[in-house]
Amino acid sequence: MRTVQLGRTGEQISQLALGCMIMGTVTPEDEAVTILNRYAEAGGNFLDTADCYCWWESQGSYGGESEELVGRWLARSGRREDVFLATKGSAVVRNLDLVWKDGRPEWDAAYRNFVGAGAKTLRDAIDGSLRRLGTDHVDLYYVHVDDRSTPLEETLEALAGIVQAGKVRYIGWSNVRTWRLERIRQLCAQHGWPAPVALQQQHSYLRRRAGLRHVSIVDDEQLDYLQTHDDLTLVAYSPILKGIYDDPEKRRNHGVMSAYDGPDAEARAAAVVEVAAEVGVTPNALVLAWLMQQSSPTVVPLIGPRTLQQYEAALPALDVKLTEEQVARLDAAGA
């Protein structure tokens, strides 16, 4: 498995990251452990989780199941030193009673009830994550959901303290606007606080539809910002958009497409199918290969397989080398 440098840190991370979000809930422990073992055996080292994973899968849960499973795997496998371990804080729900209705979570209510990125909240959150993960530090710690109700100075000073205490090596940010990211970086430079080295956003081959306002999906401005600031690595979650590239029927009916529907998406989906046939992989794998071949900015796709079969379906992407002509054709596709 190829590696790339994380920002300008000198750290080498796998160019295909493994998301552990649903491990221990949707994905049973035995299957999750098999996926983790296969990933490590293939040379993968970049694991991603969060303290809130997966409260929405079980009413009454505040999350933590994923971190606990990863912690058990690290303890049994003895691979902690081989793993670049990332987790996140700020998106645990304060009051579960306010977000569940008729046995289903209401996401609008959840977003209004996240604990946020206050100083005490983050200090408590990292201690909880370390306890569940069974380690004395994590390599990368994200603010999971940008918190505009807490002064950035408070959040950044707390993160600096957590880094200074040795509990976190590097920080990152997720689900954030570009102007906020620039403000974060300015404050870090001004006060000598550690600046983010990773930006985790939803990013795929399809482009969000015209006119859509969506804080979590990379737009043209954010891509331009990342191209200019190579000390930030883009970690792309939902890179294959729930697997819609392989299935035209799924593209027509899946809710994930509401952010992408339109002539541009149709043209780009057709281009993916065409090039995937040429190189002999599935369209989903082709999209992962295209993302891994990006260099400006560097992109690390974050896969979150539900099953071992889904994990194995992603692996052919590692062996794809697209020609300059194929990359140009994919880049040019669209309305």
Short mmCIF file of C-alpha atoms in Angstrom, two decimals:
data_model
loop_
_atom_site.label_atom_id
_atom_site.label_comp_id
_atom_site.label_asym_id
_atom_site.label_seq_id
_atom_site.Cartn_x
_atom_site.Cartn_y
_atom_site.Cartn_z
CA MET A 1 0.00 0.00 0.00
CA ARG A 2 1.39 3.40 -0.97
CA THR A 3 1.90 6.13 1.59
CA VAL A 4 1.78 9.93 1.43
CA GLN A 5 3.10 12.59 3.75
CA LEU A 6 0.59 14.10 6.16
CA GLY A 7 0.82 17.82 5.42
CA ARG A 8 4.45 18.77 6.01
CA THR A 9 4.78 16.73 9.21
CA GLY A 10 7.05 14.05 7.77
CA GLU A 11 4.55 11.40 8.91
CA GLN A 12 3.84 8.75 6.28
CA ILE A 13 0.20 7.64 6.23
CA SER A 14 -1.51 5.08 4.04
CA GLN A 15 -3.10 6.68 1.02
CA LEU A 16 -6.18 4.57 1.64
CA ALA A 17 -7.48 5.18 5.17
CA LEU A 18 -9.77 2.78 7.00
CA GLY A 19 -12.83 4.26 8.67
CA CYS A 20 -14.02 2.36 11.72
CA MET A 21 -17.29 4.25 12.27
CA ILE A 22 -19.69 1.31 12.18
CA MET A 23 -17.37 -1.29 13.66
CA GLY A 24 -18.87 -2.73 16.82
CA THR A 25 -22.42 -1.73 15.89
CA VAL A 26 -23.47 -2.38 12.28
CA THR A 27 -20.37 -4.49 11.60
CA PRO A 28 -20.08 -7.32 14.15
CA GLU A 29 -16.84 -7.55 16.10
CA ASP A 30 -15.52 -10.71 14.47
CA GLU A 31 -15.96 -9.28 10.98
CA ALA A 32 -14.56 -5.89 12.02
CA VAL A 33 -11.47 -7.58 13.47
CA THR A 34 -10.97 -9.49 10.22
CA ILE A 35 -11.15 -6.23 8.24
CA LEU A 36 -8.67 -4.55 10.59
CA ASN A 37 -6.29 -7.53 10.32
CA ARG A 38 -6.51 -7.61 6.51
CA TYR A 39 -5.90 -3.87 6.30
CA ALA A 40 -2.84 -4.08 8.54
CA GLU A 41 -1.50 -7.11 6.65
CA ALA A 42 -1.82 -5.14 3.40
CA GLY A 43 0.40 -2.42 4.87
CA GLY A 44 -2.38 -0.05 5.92
CA ASN A 45 -1.68 2.12 8.96
CA PHE A 46 -4.27 4.96 9.02
CA LEU A 47 -7.31 4.21 11.21
CA ASP A 48 -10.11 6.73 11.74
CA THR A 49 -12.81 6.76 14.42
CA ALA A 50 -14.63 9.24 16.72
CA ASP A 51 -16.04 9.37 20.22
CA CYS A 52 -19.62 9.69 18.94
CA TYR A 53 -19.56 6.55 16.76
CA CYS A 54 -22.24 5.23 16.58
CA TRP A 55 -24.87 6.71 18.89
CA TRP A 56 -27.49 6.74 16.12
CA GLU A 57 -27.43 2.97 15.71
CA SER A 58 -28.83 2.23 19.17
CA GLN A 59 -31.28 4.37 21.11
CA GLY A 60 -29.78 5.20 24.48
CA SER A 61 -26.16 5.10 23.28
CA TYR A 62 -23.90 8.15 23.40
CA GLY A 63 -21.37 6.43 21.14
CA GLY A 64 -17.95 5.03 21.92
CA GLU A 65 -18.56 1.55 20.53
CA SER A 66 -16.13 2.04 17.63
CA GLU A 67 -13.32 3.34 19.84
CA GLU A 68 -13.83 0.47 22.26
CA LEU A 69 -13.61 -2.11 19.47
CA VAL A 70 -10.49 -0.52 18.01
CA GLY A 71 -8.99 -0.44 21.50
CA ARG A 72 -9.63 -4.16 21.97
CA TRP A 73 -8.09 -4.90 18.57
CA LEU A 74 -5.01 -2.81 19.33
CA ALA A 75 -4.53 -4.58 22.65
CA ARG A 76 -4.90 -8.07 21.16
CA SER A 77 -2.90 -7.42 18.00
CA GLY A 78 -0.08 -5.46 19.60
CA ARG A 79 -0.11 -3.11 16.58
CA ARG A 80 -0.41 0.25 18.36
CA GLU A 81 3.07 1.34 17.26
CA ASP A 82 2.27 0.38 13.65
CA VAL A 83 -0.92 2.45 13.48
CA PHE A 84 -1.47 6.14 12.80
CA LEU A 85 -4.58 6.53 14.94
CA ALA A 86 -7.11 9.31 14.42
CA THR A 87 -10.19 10.11 16.45
CA LYS A 88 -12.50 13.10 16.86
CA GLY A 89 -14.39 15.07 19.49
CA SER A 90 -17.22 17.65 19.69
CA ALA A 91 -20.11 15.70 18.08
CA VAL A 92 -21.46 13.67 20.98
CA VAL A 93 -25.13 14.51 21.62
CA ARG A 94 -25.88 16.29 24.91
CA ASN A 95 -29.43 15.09 25.42
CA LEU A 96 -30.57 11.97 23.60
CA ASP A 97 -34.19 12.55 24.55
CA LEU A 98 -34.23 15.59 22.26
CA VAL A 99 -32.97 13.76 19.17
CA TRP A 100 -34.95 10.50 19.11
CA LYS A 101 -38.54 10.39 17.85
CA ASP A 102 -40.54 7.24 17.18
CA GLY A 103 -37.41 5.14 17.41
CA ARG A 104 -35.44 7.19 14.87
CA PRO A 105 -32.80 9.90 15.32
CA GLU A 106 -33.65 13.36 14.04
CA TRP A 107 -30.44 14.79 12.61
CA ASP A 108 -31.48 18.43 12.61
CA ALA A 109 -32.10 18.15 16.34
CA ALA A 110 -28.83 16.30 16.82
CA TYR A 111 -26.80 19.08 15.19
CA ARG A 112 -28.36 21.55 17.60
CA ASN A 113 -27.41 19.37 20.57
CA PHE A 114 -23.76 18.48 20.00
CA VAL A 115 -21.51 19.05 23.02
CA GLY A 116 -19.28 21.30 20.93
CA ALA A 117 -15.63 22.28 21.22
CA GLY A 118 -15.40 24.08 24.55
CA ALA A 119 -12.15 23.69 26.47
CA LYS A 120 -13.46 21.43 29.25
CA THR A 121 -15.52 19.43 26.76
CA LEU A 122 -12.46 18.66 24.62
CA ARG A 123 -10.26 17.86 27.63
CA ASP A 124 -12.85 15.43 28.94
CA ALA A 125 -13.48 14.04 25.46
CA ILE A 126 -9.86 13.18 24.72
CA ASP A 127 -9.50 11.47 28.09
CA GLY A 128 -12.57 9.37 27.32
CA SER A 129 -11.27 8.49 23.88
CA LEU A 130 -7.87 7.46 25.23
CA ARG A 131 -9.54 5.26 27.84
CA ARG A 132 -11.72 3.52 25.25
CA LEU A 133 -8.84 3.14 22.79
CA GLY A 134 -6.52 1.80 25.50
CA THR A 135 -3.67 4.12 24.58
CA ASP A 136 -1.88 7.12 26.09
CA HIS A 137 -2.10 9.22 22.93
CA VAL A 138 -3.70 9.51 19.51
CA ASP A 139 -1.76 10.60 16.47
CA LEU A 140 -4.43 12.89 15.01
CA TYR A 141 -7.33 14.55 16.80
CA TYR A 142 -10.06 16.35 14.85
CA VAL A 143 -12.64 18.86 15.89
CA HIS A 144 -15.42 16.77 14.37
CA VAL A 145 -18.01 19.47 13.70
CA ASP A 146 -16.99 23.12 13.61
CA ASP A 147 -18.48 24.85 16.67
CA ARG A 148 -19.30 28.52 16.05
CA SER A 149 -20.82 29.01 19.50
CA THR A 150 -17.44 28.62 21.22
CA PRO A 151 -14.67 31.20 20.65
CA LEU A 152 -11.98 29.72 18.44
CA GLU A 153 -9.35 30.99 20.86
CA GLU A 154 -10.83 28.78 23.60
CA THR A 155 -10.90 25.71 21.38
CA LEU A 156 -7.41 26.21 19.98
CA GLU A 157 -5.81 26.94 23.34
CA ALA A 158 -7.37 23.78 24.77
CA LEU A 159 -6.12 21.73 21.82
CA ALA A 160 -2.64 23.21 22.29
CA GLY A 161 -2.72 22.10 25.90
CA ILE A 162 -3.79 18.60 24.91
CA VAL A 163 -0.91 18.41 22.45
CA GLN A 164 1.54 19.77 25.04
CA ALA A 165 0.34 17.12 27.51
CA GLY A 166 1.31 14.42 25.00
CA LYS A 167 -2.23 13.12 24.54
CA VAL A 168 -2.40 14.18 20.87
CA ARG A 169 0.39 14.56 18.32
CA TYR A 170 -1.40 16.53 15.58
CA ILE A 171 -4.76 18.24 15.19
CA GLY A 172 -7.26 18.38 12.34
CA TRP A 173 -10.65 19.90 11.56
CA SER A 174 -13.75 18.50 9.88
CA ASN A 175 -17.02 19.81 8.47
CA VAL A 176 -15.79 23.39 8.23
CA ARG A 177 -16.00 26.38 5.88
CA THR A 178 -12.85 27.64 4.21
CA TRP A 179 -13.04 31.09 5.83
CA ARG A 180 -13.19 29.48 9.25
CA LEU A 181 -10.21 27.30 8.42
CA GLU A 182 -8.21 30.37 7.46
CA ARG A 183 -9.19 32.10 10.72
CA ILE A 184 -8.09 29.00 12.66
CA ARG A 185 -4.72 29.05 10.93
CA GLN A 186 -4.25 32.78 11.55
CA LEU A 187 -4.93 32.36 15.27
CA CYS A 188 -2.54 29.42 15.49
CA ALA A 189 0.21 31.46 13.83
CA GLN A 190 -0.50 34.45 16.07
CA HIS A 191 -0.39 32.49 19.34
CA GLY A 192 2.07 29.74 18.47
CA TRP A 193 -0.57 27.04 18.79
CA PRO A 194 -0.38 23.84 16.72
CA ALA A 195 -2.26 24.33 13.44
CA PRO A 196 -4.39 21.69 11.71
CA VAL A 197 -2.49 19.33 9.42
CA ALA A 198 -5.56 17.49 8.11
CA LEU A 199 -8.95 18.55 6.81
CA GLN A 200 -11.61 15.84 6.77
CA GLN A 201 -14.49 16.64 4.43
CA GLN A 202 -16.92 14.77 2.21
CA HIS A 203 -15.26 14.54 -1.18
CA SER A 204 -15.75 12.33 -4.21
CA TYR A 205 -15.51 12.40 -7.99
CA LEU A 206 -19.01 13.82 -8.40
CA ARG A 207 -19.31 17.54 -7.76
CA ARG A 208 -22.01 19.00 -5.57
CA ARG A 209 -24.91 20.42 -7.57
CA ALA A 210 -25.05 24.09 -8.43
CA GLY A 211 -26.50 26.33 -5.75
CA LEU A 212 -26.15 23.81 -2.92
CA ARG A 213 -24.93 25.16 0.41
CA HIS A 214 -23.20 22.34 2.27
CA VAL A 215 -20.50 22.94 4.88
CA SER A 216 -19.18 19.36 4.72
CA ILE A 217 -18.68 18.93 0.96
CA VAL A 218 -15.52 20.31 -0.62
CA ASP A 219 -16.30 23.11 -3.09
CA ASP A 220 -14.13 24.93 -5.64
CA GLU A 221 -12.98 27.54 -3.14
CA GLN A 222 -11.87 24.89 -0.65
CA LEU A 223 -10.02 22.95 -3.35
CA ASP A 224 -8.24 26.13 -4.38
CA TYR A 225 -7.31 26.79 -0.74
CA LEU A 226 -5.91 23.29 -0.33
CA GLN A 227 -3.92 23.56 -3.55
CA THR A 228 -2.31 26.69 -2.15
CA HIS A 229 -1.66 25.29 1.35
CA ASP A 230 0.11 21.95 1.06
CA ASP A 231 0.64 21.75 4.81
CA LEU A 232 -2.98 20.49 4.93
CA THR A 233 -3.91 17.01 3.71
CA LEU A 234 -7.47 16.36 2.54
CA VAL A 235 -8.95 13.22 4.09
CA ALA A 236 -12.00 12.45 1.95
CA TYR A 237 -14.88 10.74 3.71
CA SER A 238 -17.71 9.08 1.77
CA PRO A 239 -15.41 8.87 -1.29
CA ILE A 240 -17.68 6.44 -3.15
CA LEU A 241 -20.95 7.97 -1.87
CA LYS A 242 -22.44 4.78 -0.41
CA GLY A 243 -21.32 2.81 -3.47
CA ILE A 244 -23.54 4.60 -6.00
CA TYR A 245 -20.97 4.49 -8.82
CA ASP A 246 -21.45 0.74 -9.28
CA ASP A 247 -25.24 0.83 -9.40
CA PRO A 248 -27.31 3.11 -11.69
CA GLU A 249 -30.49 2.18 -9.84
CA LYS A 250 -28.92 3.15 -6.54
CA ARG A 251 -27.85 6.49 -8.04
CA ARG A 252 -31.44 7.18 -9.02
CA ASN A 253 -32.89 6.41 -5.61
CA HIS A 254 -30.31 6.94 -2.87
CA GLY A 255 -30.62 9.99 -0.63
CA VAL A 256 -26.90 10.71 -0.89
CA MET A 257 -27.50 11.83 -4.49
CA SER A 258 -29.61 14.80 -3.44
CA ALA A 259 -26.40 16.81 -3.09
CA TYR A 260 -25.17 15.85 -6.56
CA ASP A 261 -28.12 15.23 -8.90
CA GLY A 262 -28.07 16.93 -12.27
CA PRO A 263 -26.49 16.84 -15.75
CA ASP A 264 -22.96 17.26 -14.36
CA ALA A 265 -23.34 14.17 -12.15
CA GLU A 266 -24.79 12.14 -15.03
CA ALA A 267 -21.89 13.02 -17.31
CA ARG A 268 -19.27 12.28 -14.70
CA ALA A 269 -20.89 8.97 -13.70
CA ALA A 270 -20.82 7.93 -17.36
CA ALA A 271 -17.13 8.84 -17.61
CA VAL A 272 -16.34 6.72 -14.56
CA VAL A 273 -18.12 3.70 -16.04
CA GLU A 274 -16.24 4.13 -19.32
CA VAL A 275 -12.77 4.41 -17.79
CA ALA A 276 -13.43 1.67 -15.23
CA ALA A 277 -14.19 -0.73 -18.10
CA GLU A 278 -10.92 0.23 -19.78
CA VAL A 279 -8.78 -0.53 -16.72
CA GLY A 280 -10.79 -3.56 -15.60
CA VAL A 281 -12.08 -2.45 -12.19
CA THR A 282 -15.46 -1.50 -10.79
CA PRO A 283 -16.56 2.14 -11.02
CA ASN A 284 -16.31 2.43 -7.22
CA ALA A 285 -12.69 1.24 -7.29
CA LEU A 286 -11.96 3.58 -10.20
CA VAL A 287 -13.12 6.58 -8.16
CA LEU A 288 -10.86 5.56 -5.27
CA ALA A 289 -7.93 5.22 -7.69
CA TRP A 290 -8.67 8.65 -9.21
CA LEU A 291 -8.73 10.25 -5.76
CA MET A 292 -5.46 8.58 -4.74
CA GLN A 293 -3.82 9.80 -7.93
CA GLN A 294 -4.59 13.46 -7.12
CA SER A 295 -1.55 15.48 -6.14
CA SER A 296 -2.85 19.04 -5.86
CA PRO A 297 -4.16 18.71 -3.29
CA THR A 298 -3.08 15.33 -1.97
CA VAL A 299 -6.21 13.30 -1.19
CA VAL A 300 -6.50 10.37 1.21
CA PRO A 301 -9.80 8.56 0.60
CA LEU A 302 -11.35 7.22 3.79
CA ILE A 303 -13.31 4.03 3.15
CA GLY A 304 -15.85 2.76 5.67
CA PRO A 305 -16.73 -0.79 4.66
CA ARG A 306 -19.73 -2.39 6.30
CA THR A 307 -18.62 -5.91 5.40
CA LEU A 308 -15.43 -7.78 4.59
CA GLN A 309 -16.70 -8.11 1.02
CA GLN A 310 -16.98 -4.33 0.71
CA TYR A 311 -13.46 -3.91 2.08
CA GLU A 312 -12.05 -6.40 -0.41
CA ALA A 313 -13.94 -4.70 -3.26
CA ALA A 314 -11.94 -1.53 -2.61
CA LEU A 315 -8.50 -3.16 -2.81
CA PRO A 316 -8.18 -3.31 -6.62
CA ALA A 317 -8.02 0.50 -6.56
CA LEU A 318 -4.53 0.20 -5.06
CA ASP A 319 -3.19 -1.37 -8.27
CA VAL A 320 -4.75 1.06 -10.76
CA LYS A 321 -2.46 3.51 -12.52
CA LEU A 322 -4.49 5.82 -14.72
CA THR A 323 -2.85 7.27 -17.81
CA GLU A 324 -2.57 11.02 -18.24
CA GLU A 325 -5.20 10.80 -20.98
CA GLN A 326 -7.62 8.92 -18.73
CA VAL A 327 -7.13 11.39 -15.89
CA ALA A 328 -7.65 14.29 -18.30
CA ARG A 329 -10.85 12.70 -19.61
CA LEU A 330 -12.19 12.16 -16.10
CA ASP A 331 -11.27 15.68 -15.05
CA ALA A 332 -12.92 17.21 -18.14
CA ALA A 333 -16.17 15.26 -17.86
CA GLY A 334 -19.26 17.18 -16.85
CA ALA A 335 -21.94 19.56 -17.97
#
